[in-house]
Coordinates of C-alpha atoms in Angstrom, one line a residue:
X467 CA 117.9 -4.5 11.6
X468 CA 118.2 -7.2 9.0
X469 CA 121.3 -7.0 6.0
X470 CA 119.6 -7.4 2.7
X471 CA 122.5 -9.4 1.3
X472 CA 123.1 -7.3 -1.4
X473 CA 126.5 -6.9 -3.5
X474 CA 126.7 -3.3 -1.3
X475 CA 126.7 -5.4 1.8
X476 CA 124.9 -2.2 3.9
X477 CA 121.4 -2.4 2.2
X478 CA 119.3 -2.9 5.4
X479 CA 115.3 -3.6 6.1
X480 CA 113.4 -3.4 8.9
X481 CA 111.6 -6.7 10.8
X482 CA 108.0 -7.6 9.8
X483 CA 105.7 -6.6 11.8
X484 CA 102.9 -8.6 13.2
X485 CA 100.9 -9.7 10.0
X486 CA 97.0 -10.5 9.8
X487 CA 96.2 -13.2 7.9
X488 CA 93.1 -13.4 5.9
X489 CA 92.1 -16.9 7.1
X490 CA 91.9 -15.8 10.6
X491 CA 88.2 -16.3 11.5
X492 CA 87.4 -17.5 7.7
X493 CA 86.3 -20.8 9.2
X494 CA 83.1 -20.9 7.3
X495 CA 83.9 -19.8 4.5
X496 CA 87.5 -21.8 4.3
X497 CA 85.7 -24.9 5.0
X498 CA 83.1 -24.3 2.8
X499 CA 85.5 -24.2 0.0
X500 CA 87.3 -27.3 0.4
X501 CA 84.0 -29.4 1.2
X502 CA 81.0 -27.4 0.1
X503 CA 78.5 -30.7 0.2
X504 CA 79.8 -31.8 3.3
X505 CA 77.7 -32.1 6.5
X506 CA 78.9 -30.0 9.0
X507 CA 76.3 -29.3 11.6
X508 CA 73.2 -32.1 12.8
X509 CA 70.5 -30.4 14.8
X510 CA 69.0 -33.3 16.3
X511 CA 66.3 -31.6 18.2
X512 CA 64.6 -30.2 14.8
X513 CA 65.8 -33.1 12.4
X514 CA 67.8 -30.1 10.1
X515 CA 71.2 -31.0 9.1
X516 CA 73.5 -28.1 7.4
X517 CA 76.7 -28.4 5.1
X518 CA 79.7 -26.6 5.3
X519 CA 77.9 -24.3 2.1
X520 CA 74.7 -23.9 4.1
X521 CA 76.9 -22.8 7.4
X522 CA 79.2 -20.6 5.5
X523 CA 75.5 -18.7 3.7
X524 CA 73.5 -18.9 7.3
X525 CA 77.3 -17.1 8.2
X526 CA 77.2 -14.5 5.7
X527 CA 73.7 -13.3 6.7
X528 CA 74.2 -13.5 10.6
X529 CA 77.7 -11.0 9.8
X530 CA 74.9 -8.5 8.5
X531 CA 72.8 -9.1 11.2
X532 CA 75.8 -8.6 13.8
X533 CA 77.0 -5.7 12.5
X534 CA 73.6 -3.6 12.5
X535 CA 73.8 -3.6 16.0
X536 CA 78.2 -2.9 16.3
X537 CA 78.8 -6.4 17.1
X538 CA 82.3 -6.1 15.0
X539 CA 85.6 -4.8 15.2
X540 CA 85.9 -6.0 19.6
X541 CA 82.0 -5.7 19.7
X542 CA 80.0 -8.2 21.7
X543 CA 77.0 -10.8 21.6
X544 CA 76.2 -12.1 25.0
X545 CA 73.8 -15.4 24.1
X546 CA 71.6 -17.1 27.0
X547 CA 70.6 -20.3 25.3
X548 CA 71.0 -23.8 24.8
X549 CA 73.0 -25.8 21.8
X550 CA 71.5 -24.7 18.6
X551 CA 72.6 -23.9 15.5
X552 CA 72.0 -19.9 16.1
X553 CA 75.5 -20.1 17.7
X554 CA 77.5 -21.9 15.5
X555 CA 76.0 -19.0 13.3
X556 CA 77.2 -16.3 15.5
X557 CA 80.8 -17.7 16.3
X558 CA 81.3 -18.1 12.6
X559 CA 79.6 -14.6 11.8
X560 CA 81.7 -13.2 14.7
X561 CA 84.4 -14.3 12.7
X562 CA 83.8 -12.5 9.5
X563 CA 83.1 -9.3 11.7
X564 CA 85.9 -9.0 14.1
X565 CA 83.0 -9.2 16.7
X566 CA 83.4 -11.3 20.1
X567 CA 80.8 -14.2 21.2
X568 CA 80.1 -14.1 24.7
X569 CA 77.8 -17.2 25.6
X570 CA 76.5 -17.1 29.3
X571 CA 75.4 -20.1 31.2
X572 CA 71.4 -20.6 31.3
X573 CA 71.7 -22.1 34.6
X574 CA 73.1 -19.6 36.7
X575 CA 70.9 -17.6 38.8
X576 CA 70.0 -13.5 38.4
X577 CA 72.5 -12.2 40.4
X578 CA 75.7 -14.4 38.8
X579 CA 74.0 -13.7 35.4
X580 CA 73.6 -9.6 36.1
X581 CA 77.4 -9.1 37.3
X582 CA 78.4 -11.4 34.3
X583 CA 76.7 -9.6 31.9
X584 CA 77.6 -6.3 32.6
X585 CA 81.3 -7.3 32.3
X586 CA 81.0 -8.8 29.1
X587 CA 78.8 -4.8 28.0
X588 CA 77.2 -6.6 25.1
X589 CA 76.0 -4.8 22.0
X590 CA 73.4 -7.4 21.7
X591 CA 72.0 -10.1 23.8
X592 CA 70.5 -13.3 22.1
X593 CA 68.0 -15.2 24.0
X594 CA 66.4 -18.4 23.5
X595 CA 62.7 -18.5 24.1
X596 CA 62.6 -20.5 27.5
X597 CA 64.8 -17.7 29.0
X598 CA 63.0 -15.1 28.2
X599 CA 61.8 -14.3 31.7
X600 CA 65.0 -14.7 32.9
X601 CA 66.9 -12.5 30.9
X602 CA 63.9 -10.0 31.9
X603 CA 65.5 -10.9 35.3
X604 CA 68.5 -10.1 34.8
X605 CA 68.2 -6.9 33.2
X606 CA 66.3 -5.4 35.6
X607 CA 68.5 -6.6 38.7
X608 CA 70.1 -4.1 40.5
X609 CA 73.6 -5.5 39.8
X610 CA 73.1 -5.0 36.3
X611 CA 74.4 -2.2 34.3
X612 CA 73.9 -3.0 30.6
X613 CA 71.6 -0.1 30.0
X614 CA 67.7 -0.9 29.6
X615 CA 67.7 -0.3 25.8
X616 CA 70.5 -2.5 25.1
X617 CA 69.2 -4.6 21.7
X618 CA 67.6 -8.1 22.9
X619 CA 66.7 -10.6 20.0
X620 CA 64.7 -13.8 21.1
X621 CA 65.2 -16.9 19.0
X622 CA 63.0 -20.3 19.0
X623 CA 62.2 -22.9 17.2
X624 CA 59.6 -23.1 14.5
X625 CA 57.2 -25.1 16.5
X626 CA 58.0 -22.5 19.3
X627 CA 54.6 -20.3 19.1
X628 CA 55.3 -18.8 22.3
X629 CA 55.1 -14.8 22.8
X630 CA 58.1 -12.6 23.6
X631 CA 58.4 -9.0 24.9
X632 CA 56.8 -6.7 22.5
X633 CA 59.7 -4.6 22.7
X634 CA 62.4 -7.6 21.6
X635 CA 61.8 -8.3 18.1
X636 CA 62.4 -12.3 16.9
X637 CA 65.9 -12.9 15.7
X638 CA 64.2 -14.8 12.5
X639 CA 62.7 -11.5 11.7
X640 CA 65.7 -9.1 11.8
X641 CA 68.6 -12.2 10.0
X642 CA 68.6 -10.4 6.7
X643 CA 68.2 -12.4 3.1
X644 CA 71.2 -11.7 1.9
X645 CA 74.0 -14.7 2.4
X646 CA 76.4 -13.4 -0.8
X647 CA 80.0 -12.9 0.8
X648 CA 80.5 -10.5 3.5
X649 CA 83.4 -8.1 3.6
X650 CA 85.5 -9.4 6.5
X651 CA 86.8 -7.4 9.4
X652 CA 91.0 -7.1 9.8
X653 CA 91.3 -9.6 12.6
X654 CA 94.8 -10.6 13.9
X655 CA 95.3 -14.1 16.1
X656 CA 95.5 -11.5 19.0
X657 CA 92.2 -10.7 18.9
X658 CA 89.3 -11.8 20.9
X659 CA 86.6 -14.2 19.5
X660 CA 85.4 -16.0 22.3
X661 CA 84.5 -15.0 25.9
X662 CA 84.4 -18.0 27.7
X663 CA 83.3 -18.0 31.8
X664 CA 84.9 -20.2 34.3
X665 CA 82.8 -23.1 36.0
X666 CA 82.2 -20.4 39.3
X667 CA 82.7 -23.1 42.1
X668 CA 83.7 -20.1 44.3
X669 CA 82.2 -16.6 43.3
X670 CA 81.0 -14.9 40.6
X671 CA 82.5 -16.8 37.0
X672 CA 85.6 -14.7 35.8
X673 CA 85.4 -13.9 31.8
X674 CA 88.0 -15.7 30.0
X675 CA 89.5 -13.7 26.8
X676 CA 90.2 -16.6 24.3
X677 CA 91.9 -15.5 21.2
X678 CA 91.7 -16.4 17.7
X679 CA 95.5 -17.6 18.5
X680 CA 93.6 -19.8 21.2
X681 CA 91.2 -21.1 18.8
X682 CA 93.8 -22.2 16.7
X683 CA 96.5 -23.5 18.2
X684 CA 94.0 -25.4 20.2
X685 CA 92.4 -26.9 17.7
X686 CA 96.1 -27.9 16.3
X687 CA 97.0 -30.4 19.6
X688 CA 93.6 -31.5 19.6
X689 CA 93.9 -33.1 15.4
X690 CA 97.0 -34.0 16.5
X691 CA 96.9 -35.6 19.2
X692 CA 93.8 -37.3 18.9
X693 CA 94.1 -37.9 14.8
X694 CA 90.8 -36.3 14.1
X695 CA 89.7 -37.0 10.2
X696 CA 87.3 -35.4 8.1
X697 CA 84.9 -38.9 8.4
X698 CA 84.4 -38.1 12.1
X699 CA 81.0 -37.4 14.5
X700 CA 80.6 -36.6 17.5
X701 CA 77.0 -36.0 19.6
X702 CA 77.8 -32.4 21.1
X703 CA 77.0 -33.4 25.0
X704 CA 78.9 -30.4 26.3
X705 CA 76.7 -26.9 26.4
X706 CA 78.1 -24.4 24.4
X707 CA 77.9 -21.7 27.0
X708 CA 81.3 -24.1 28.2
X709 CA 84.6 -24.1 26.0
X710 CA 84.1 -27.9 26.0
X711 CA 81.2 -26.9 24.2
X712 CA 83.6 -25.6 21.8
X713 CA 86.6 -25.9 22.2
X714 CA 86.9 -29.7 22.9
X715 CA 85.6 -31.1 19.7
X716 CA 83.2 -28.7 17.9
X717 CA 85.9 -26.5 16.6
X718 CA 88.5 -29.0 15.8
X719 CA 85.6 -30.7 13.8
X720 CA 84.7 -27.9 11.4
X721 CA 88.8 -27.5 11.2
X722 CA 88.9 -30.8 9.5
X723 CA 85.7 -31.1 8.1
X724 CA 83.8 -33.4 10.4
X725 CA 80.5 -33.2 11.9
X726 CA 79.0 -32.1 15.0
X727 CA 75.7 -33.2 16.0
X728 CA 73.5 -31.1 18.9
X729 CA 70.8 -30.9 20.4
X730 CA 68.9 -28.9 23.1
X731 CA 69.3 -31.2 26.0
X732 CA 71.4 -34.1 27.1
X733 CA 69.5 -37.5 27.1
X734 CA 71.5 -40.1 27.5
X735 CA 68.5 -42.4 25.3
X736 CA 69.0 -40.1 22.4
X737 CA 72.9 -40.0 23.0
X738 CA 73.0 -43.5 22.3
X739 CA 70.7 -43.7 19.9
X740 CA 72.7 -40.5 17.7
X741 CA 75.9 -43.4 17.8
X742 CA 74.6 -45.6 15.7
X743 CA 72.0 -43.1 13.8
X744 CA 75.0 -40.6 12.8
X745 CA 78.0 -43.4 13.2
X746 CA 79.5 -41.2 15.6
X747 CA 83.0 -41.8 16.0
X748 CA 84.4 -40.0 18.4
X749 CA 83.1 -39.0 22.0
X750 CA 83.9 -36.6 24.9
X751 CA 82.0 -35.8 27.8
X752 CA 82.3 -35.5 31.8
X753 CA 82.2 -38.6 33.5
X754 CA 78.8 -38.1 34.9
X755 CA 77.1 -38.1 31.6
X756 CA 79.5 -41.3 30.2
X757 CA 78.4 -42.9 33.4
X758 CA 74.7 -42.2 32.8
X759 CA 75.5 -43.3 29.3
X760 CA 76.8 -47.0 30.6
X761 CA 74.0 -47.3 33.5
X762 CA 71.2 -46.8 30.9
X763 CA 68.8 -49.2 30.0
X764 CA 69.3 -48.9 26.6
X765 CA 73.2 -49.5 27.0
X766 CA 73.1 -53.0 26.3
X767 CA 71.6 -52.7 23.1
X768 CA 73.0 -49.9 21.6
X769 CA 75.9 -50.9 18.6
X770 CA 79.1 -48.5 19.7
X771 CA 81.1 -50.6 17.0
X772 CA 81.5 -47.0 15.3
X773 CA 83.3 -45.5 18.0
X774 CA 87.1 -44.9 17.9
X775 CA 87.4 -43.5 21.2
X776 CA 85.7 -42.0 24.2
X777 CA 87.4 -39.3 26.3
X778 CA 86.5 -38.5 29.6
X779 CA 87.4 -34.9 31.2
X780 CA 85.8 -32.4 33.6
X781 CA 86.9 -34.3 37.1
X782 CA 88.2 -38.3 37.9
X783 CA 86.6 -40.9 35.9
X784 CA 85.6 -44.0 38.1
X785 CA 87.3 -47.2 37.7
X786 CA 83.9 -49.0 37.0
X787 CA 83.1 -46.5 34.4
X788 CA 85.9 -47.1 32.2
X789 CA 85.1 -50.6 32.9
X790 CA 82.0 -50.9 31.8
X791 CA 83.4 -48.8 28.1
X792 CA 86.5 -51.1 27.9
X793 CA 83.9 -53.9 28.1
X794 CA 82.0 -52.6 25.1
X795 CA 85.5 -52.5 23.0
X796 CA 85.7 -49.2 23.5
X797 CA 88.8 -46.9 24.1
X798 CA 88.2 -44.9 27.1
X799 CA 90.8 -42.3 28.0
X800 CA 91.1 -39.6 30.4
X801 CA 92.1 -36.2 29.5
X802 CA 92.6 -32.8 31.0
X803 CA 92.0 -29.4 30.5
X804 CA 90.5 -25.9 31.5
X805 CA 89.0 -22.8 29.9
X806 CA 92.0 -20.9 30.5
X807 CA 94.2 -23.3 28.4
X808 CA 93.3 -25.5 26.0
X809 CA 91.0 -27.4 26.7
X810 CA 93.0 -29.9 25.2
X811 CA 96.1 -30.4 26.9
X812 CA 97.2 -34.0 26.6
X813 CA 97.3 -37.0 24.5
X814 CA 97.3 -40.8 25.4
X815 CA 99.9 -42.7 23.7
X816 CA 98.7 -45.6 22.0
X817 CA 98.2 -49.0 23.5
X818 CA 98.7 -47.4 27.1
X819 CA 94.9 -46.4 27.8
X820 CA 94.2 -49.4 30.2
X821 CA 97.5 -49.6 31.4
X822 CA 97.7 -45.6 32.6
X823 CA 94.0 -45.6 33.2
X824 CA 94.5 -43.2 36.4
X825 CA 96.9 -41.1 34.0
X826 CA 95.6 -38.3 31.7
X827 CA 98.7 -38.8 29.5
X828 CA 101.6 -37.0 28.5
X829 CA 101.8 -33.5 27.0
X830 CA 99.8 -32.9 23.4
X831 CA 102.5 -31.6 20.0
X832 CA 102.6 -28.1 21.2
X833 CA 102.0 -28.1 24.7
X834 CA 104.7 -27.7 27.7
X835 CA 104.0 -29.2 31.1
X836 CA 105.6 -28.9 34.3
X837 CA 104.8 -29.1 38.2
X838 CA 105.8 -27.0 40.7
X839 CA 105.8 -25.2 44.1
X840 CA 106.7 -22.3 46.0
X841 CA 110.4 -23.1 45.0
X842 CA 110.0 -23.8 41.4
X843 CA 109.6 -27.6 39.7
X844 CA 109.8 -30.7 41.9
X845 CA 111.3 -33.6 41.2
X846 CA 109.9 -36.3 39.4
X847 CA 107.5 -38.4 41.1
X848 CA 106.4 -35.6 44.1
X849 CA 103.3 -33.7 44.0
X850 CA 103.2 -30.1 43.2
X851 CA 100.7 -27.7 41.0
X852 CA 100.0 -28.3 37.1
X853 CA 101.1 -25.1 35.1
X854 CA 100.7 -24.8 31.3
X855 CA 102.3 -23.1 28.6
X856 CA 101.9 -22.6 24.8
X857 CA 99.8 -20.4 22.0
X858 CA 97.0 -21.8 22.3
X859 CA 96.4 -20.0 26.1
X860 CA 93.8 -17.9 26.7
X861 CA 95.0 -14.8 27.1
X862 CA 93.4 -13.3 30.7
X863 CA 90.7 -12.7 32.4
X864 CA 88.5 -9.7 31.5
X865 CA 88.1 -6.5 33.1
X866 CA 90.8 -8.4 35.9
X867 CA 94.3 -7.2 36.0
X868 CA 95.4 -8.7 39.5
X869 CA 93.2 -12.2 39.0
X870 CA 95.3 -12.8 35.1
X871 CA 98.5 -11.7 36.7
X872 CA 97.5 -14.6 39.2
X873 CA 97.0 -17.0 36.6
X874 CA 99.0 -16.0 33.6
X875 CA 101.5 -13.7 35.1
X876 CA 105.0 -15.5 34.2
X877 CA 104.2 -16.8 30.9
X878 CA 103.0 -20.1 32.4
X879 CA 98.9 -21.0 33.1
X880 CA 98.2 -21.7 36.9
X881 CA 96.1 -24.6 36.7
X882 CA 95.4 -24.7 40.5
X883 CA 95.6 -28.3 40.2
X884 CA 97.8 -30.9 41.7
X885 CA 99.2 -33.5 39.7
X886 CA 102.5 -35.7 39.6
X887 CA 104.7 -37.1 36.7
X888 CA 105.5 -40.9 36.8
X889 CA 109.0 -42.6 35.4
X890 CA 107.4 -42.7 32.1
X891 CA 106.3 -39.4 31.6
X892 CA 102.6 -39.8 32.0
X893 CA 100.5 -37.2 33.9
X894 CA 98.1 -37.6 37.0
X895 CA 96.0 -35.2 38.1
X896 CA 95.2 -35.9 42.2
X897 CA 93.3 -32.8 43.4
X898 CA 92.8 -29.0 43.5
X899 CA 95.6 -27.2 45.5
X900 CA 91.9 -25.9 48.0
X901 CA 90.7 -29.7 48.2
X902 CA 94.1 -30.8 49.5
X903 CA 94.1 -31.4 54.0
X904 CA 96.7 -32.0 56.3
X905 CA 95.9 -35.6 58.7
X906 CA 98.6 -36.0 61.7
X907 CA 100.9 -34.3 59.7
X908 CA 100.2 -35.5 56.1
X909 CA 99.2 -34.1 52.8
X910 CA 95.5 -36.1 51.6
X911 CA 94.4 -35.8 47.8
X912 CA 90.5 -36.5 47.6
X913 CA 91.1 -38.0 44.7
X914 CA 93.5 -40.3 45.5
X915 CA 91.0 -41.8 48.3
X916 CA 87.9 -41.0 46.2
X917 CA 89.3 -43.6 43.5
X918 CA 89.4 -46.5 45.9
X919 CA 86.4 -45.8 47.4
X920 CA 84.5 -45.5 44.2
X921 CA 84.9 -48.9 44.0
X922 CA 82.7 -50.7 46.4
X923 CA 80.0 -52.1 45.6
X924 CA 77.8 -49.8 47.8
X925 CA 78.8 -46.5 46.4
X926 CA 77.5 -44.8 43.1
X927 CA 79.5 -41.5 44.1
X928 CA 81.3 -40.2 46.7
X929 CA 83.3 -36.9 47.5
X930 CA 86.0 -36.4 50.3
X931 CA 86.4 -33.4 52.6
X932 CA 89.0 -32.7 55.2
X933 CA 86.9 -31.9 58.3
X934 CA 88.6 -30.4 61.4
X935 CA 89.4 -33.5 64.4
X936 CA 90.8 -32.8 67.9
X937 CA 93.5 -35.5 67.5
X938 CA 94.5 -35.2 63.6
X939 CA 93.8 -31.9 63.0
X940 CA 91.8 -33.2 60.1
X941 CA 90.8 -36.1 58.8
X942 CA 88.4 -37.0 55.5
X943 CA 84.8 -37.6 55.7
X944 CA 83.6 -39.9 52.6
X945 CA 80.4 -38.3 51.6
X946 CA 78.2 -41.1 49.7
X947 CA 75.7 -41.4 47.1
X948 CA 74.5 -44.8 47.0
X949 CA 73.4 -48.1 49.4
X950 CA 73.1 -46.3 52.8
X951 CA 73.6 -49.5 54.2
X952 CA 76.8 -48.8 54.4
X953 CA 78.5 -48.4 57.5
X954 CA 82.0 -46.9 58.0
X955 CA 83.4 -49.8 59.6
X956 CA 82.6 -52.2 56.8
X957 CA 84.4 -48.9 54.6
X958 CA 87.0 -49.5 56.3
X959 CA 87.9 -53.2 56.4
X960 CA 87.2 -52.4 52.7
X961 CA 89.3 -49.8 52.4
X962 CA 92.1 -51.8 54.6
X963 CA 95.1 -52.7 52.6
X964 CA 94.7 -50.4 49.5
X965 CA 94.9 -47.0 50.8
X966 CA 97.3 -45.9 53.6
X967 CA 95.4 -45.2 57.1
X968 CA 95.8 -41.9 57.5
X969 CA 94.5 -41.5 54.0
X970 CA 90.9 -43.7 55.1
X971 CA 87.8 -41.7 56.0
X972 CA 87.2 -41.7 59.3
X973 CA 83.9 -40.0 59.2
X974 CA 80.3 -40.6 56.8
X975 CA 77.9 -39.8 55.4
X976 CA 75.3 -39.3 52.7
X977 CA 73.6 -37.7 50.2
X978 CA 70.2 -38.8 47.3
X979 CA 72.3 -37.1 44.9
X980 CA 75.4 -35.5 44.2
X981 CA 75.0 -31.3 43.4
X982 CA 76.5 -30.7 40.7
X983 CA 78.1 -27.6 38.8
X984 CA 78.9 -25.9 35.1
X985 CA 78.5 -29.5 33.0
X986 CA 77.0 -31.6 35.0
X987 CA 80.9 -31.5 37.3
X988 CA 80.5 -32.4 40.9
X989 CA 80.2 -29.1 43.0
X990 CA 82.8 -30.3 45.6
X991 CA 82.3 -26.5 46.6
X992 CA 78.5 -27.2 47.3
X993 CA 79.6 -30.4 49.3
X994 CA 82.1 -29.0 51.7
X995 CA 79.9 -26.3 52.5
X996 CA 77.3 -28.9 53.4
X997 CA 79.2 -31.7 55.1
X998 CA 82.6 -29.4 56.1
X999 CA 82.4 -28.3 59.2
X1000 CA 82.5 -31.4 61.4

């Protein structure tokens, strides 16, 4: 109980309760307010580029469409496609409705697809053309229980004459005329708007429950830390099935006003080319695609003078990758993050991007940090597991009590990732907690050794795994993409001097190309399992 204050001194009133706020999921329409004329959306695949105006009205008629088939009020749209403007449409529509976007990952296979979506129990499923057959596939595995009749829409593009299921009508047909205002749903910052899946190195994907609250604060630390301004681009190379997709820049874009350009696939030609074509500014991606990117031919002739900054997250950027960006004037940083929190998690301070190159930073405005272990935080300077805290966490996994309780239990986000903080209060990340081995005794981080390795002239790529060994216990085999050439002693008098000797591979191998998982991350998973056992 509160005192009023009055001049009777015992007037009392009872504490506010939790208040919904009309601007929660009013993105469009907020934004189309306060810069109506304003591009917000490129689709570079069709040429069509949208403003804020158009994206609120495309908005307004997708809400109808959503909520003919009870995609509102905790409802669901499960979406199997590619980056398009059809789900900019639906998380904004989603929005108005109180409904929930559920994008699944195109590139999983049947089974991973049919467990997935029958968690997620969509009202509706959107497909793009190309998937067609495998949504067919999906539905009718027998580890799928969505019901048979569950509504299916299939969209494509206009110079997409293919045919689709006679029973699935064409999302064109059913999006209704009418883009006047919608009425919007009562949606607090508690509430569900995205489901967002995990990258699935290891089983079936867990369903991530990201809240408006997420969306939000998120979006916050990412303006903040990063300055984002209204004049800012950025080619979408993350697919929107993935909260980088998102999460990363997408959403922090159309909070400031910026613009986001996609398209259907990633090309690193037409990447470049989009720089100077849209002036992009700003840029994040994995470091496979900004490595792709540098090793182009096009690279050399491509103006990046627009650019303000490149981030690199998803994994360990190589050395000779932010190299070859630093060379082109560019500032490339590392930064971190995961679907459960964030994605954006840190900020680099400026001036210190080539100086803390290994370093992804030090914690963003409203994020809190720490490492620990069994016993609780280590002191500075030791290794021990990343754990997150602050609003803009997801808020569990869905449909799994003991797997959030894992992971979000004590108010802090389980990264599952090792890192260490240095005297200056910068950040480095130097494995997953399951990568870690034991050699004669001590702890090895991959990517520690990886790091070092990456740079000899031989090697494109490499991953480490601890393999078992009669005399060590175990001991790291460097698995290779590149010049197979390469032999391990000549790795070694290489490696001599810059990493300690337990810490040097003492086995090799290779591979043509790396597997890779979710976007375009190197499956260490897929590796082990390959190269693991001896």
């Amino acid at each position: 109980m509160v005192t009023d204050g009055g001049e009777s001194g015992d007037s009392t009133q009872t504490a506010p309760t939790a208040q919904t706020f009309e601007w929660v999921g009013a993105w469009s329409e907020r934004r189309a307010r306060l810069s109506p004329e304003k591009t917000g959306l490129v689709d570079a695949t069709s040429g069509r580029a949208f403003t804020y105006r158009e994206l609120d009205a495309r908005a307004n008629q997708t809400a109808r469409l959503l909520r003919t088939h009870d995609v509102a009020d905790g409802g669901r749209v499960a979406t199997l496609s590619r980056n398009r403007p059809e789900l900019v449409d639906c998380f904004f529509a989603t929005g108005k409705t109180g409904g929930v976007l559920a994008p699944l990952s195109h590139r999983l296979a049947p089974p991973e697809l049919a467990t997935m979506l029958s968690t997620v129990d969509p009202e509706l499923l959107v497909v793009e053309s190309p998937f067609v057959d495998l949504a067919r596939d999906v539905l009718g595995h027998d580890d799928c229980s969505v019901t048979a009749d569950v509504e299916v829409l299939v969209v494509a593009d206009s110079s997409d004459d293919g045919s689709h299921p006679d029973d699935w009508s064409r999302y064109d047909d059913e999006l209704p005329d009418d883009d006047s205002p919608v009425h919007r749903a009562d949606v607090s910052l508690s509430d569900p708007h995205l489901f967002l899946h995990t990258g699935g190195s290891t089983g079936v994907p867990k369903e991530t429950v990201v809240t408006h609250q997420s969306i939000v604060w998120n979006s916050f630390n990412t303006v903040t830390a990063w300055g984002l301004r209204p004049e800012d681009t950025t080619p979408m190379v993350f697919p929107m099935f993935h909260t980088g997709g998102w999460n990363v820049l997408t959403v922090p874009l159309f909070h400031v006003g910026g613009t986001v350009v996609v398209a259907r696939e990633f090309d690193a030609s037409a990447v470049l080319r989009s720089i100077a074509e849209y002036d992009a500014s700003v840029l994040v991606g994995v470091p496979a695609v900004l490595r792709t990117m540098c090793r182009h031919d096009d690279w050399a002739e491509t103006d990046l003078s627009s650019l303000r900054f490149v981030k690199s997250g998803g994994g360990p950027c190589r050395q000779a990758v932010m190299e070859a960006w630093w060379e082109r004037d560019v500032d490339l940083s590392q930064g971190y993050g995961l679907t459960e929190c964030g994605p954006n998690n840190f900020a680099m301070p400026e001036g210190s991007f080539q100086e803390k190159a290994d370093s992804v930073g030090v914690p963003a405005m409203h994020v809190d940090a720490r490492i620990v272990d069994d016993d609780g935080p280590v002191p500075q300077g030791e290794v021990g597991e990343l754990e997150l805290a602050g609003f803009h966490a997801a808020d569990g996994y869905w449909q799994a009590p003991a797997e959030s309780e894992e992971t979000f239990g004590d108010g802090w986000v389980s990264t599952g990732d090792l890192a260490r903080l240095d005297d200056d209060g910068y950040y480095y990340i130097v494995g997953r907690t399951k990568n870690m081995y034991v050699s004669g005794g001590e702890n090895v981080y991959p990517a520690e050794v990886e790091s070092v390795v990456s740079t000899h002239p031989k090697v494109e790529e490499v991953v480490v795994v601890g393999v078992p060994d009669e005399q060590w216990g175990q001991v790291g085999k460097a698995v290779v993409e590149g010049d197979e050439s390469l032999t391990l002693d000549e790795l070694r008098d290489f490696l001599d001097g810059k990493l300690a000797r337990f810490k040097v591979p003492k086995r090799l191998a290779f591979v043509d190309e790396m597997p890779t998982s979710g976007p375009s991350k190197l499956d260490r998973e897929a590796v082990e399992a390959a190269f693991g056992e001896s």
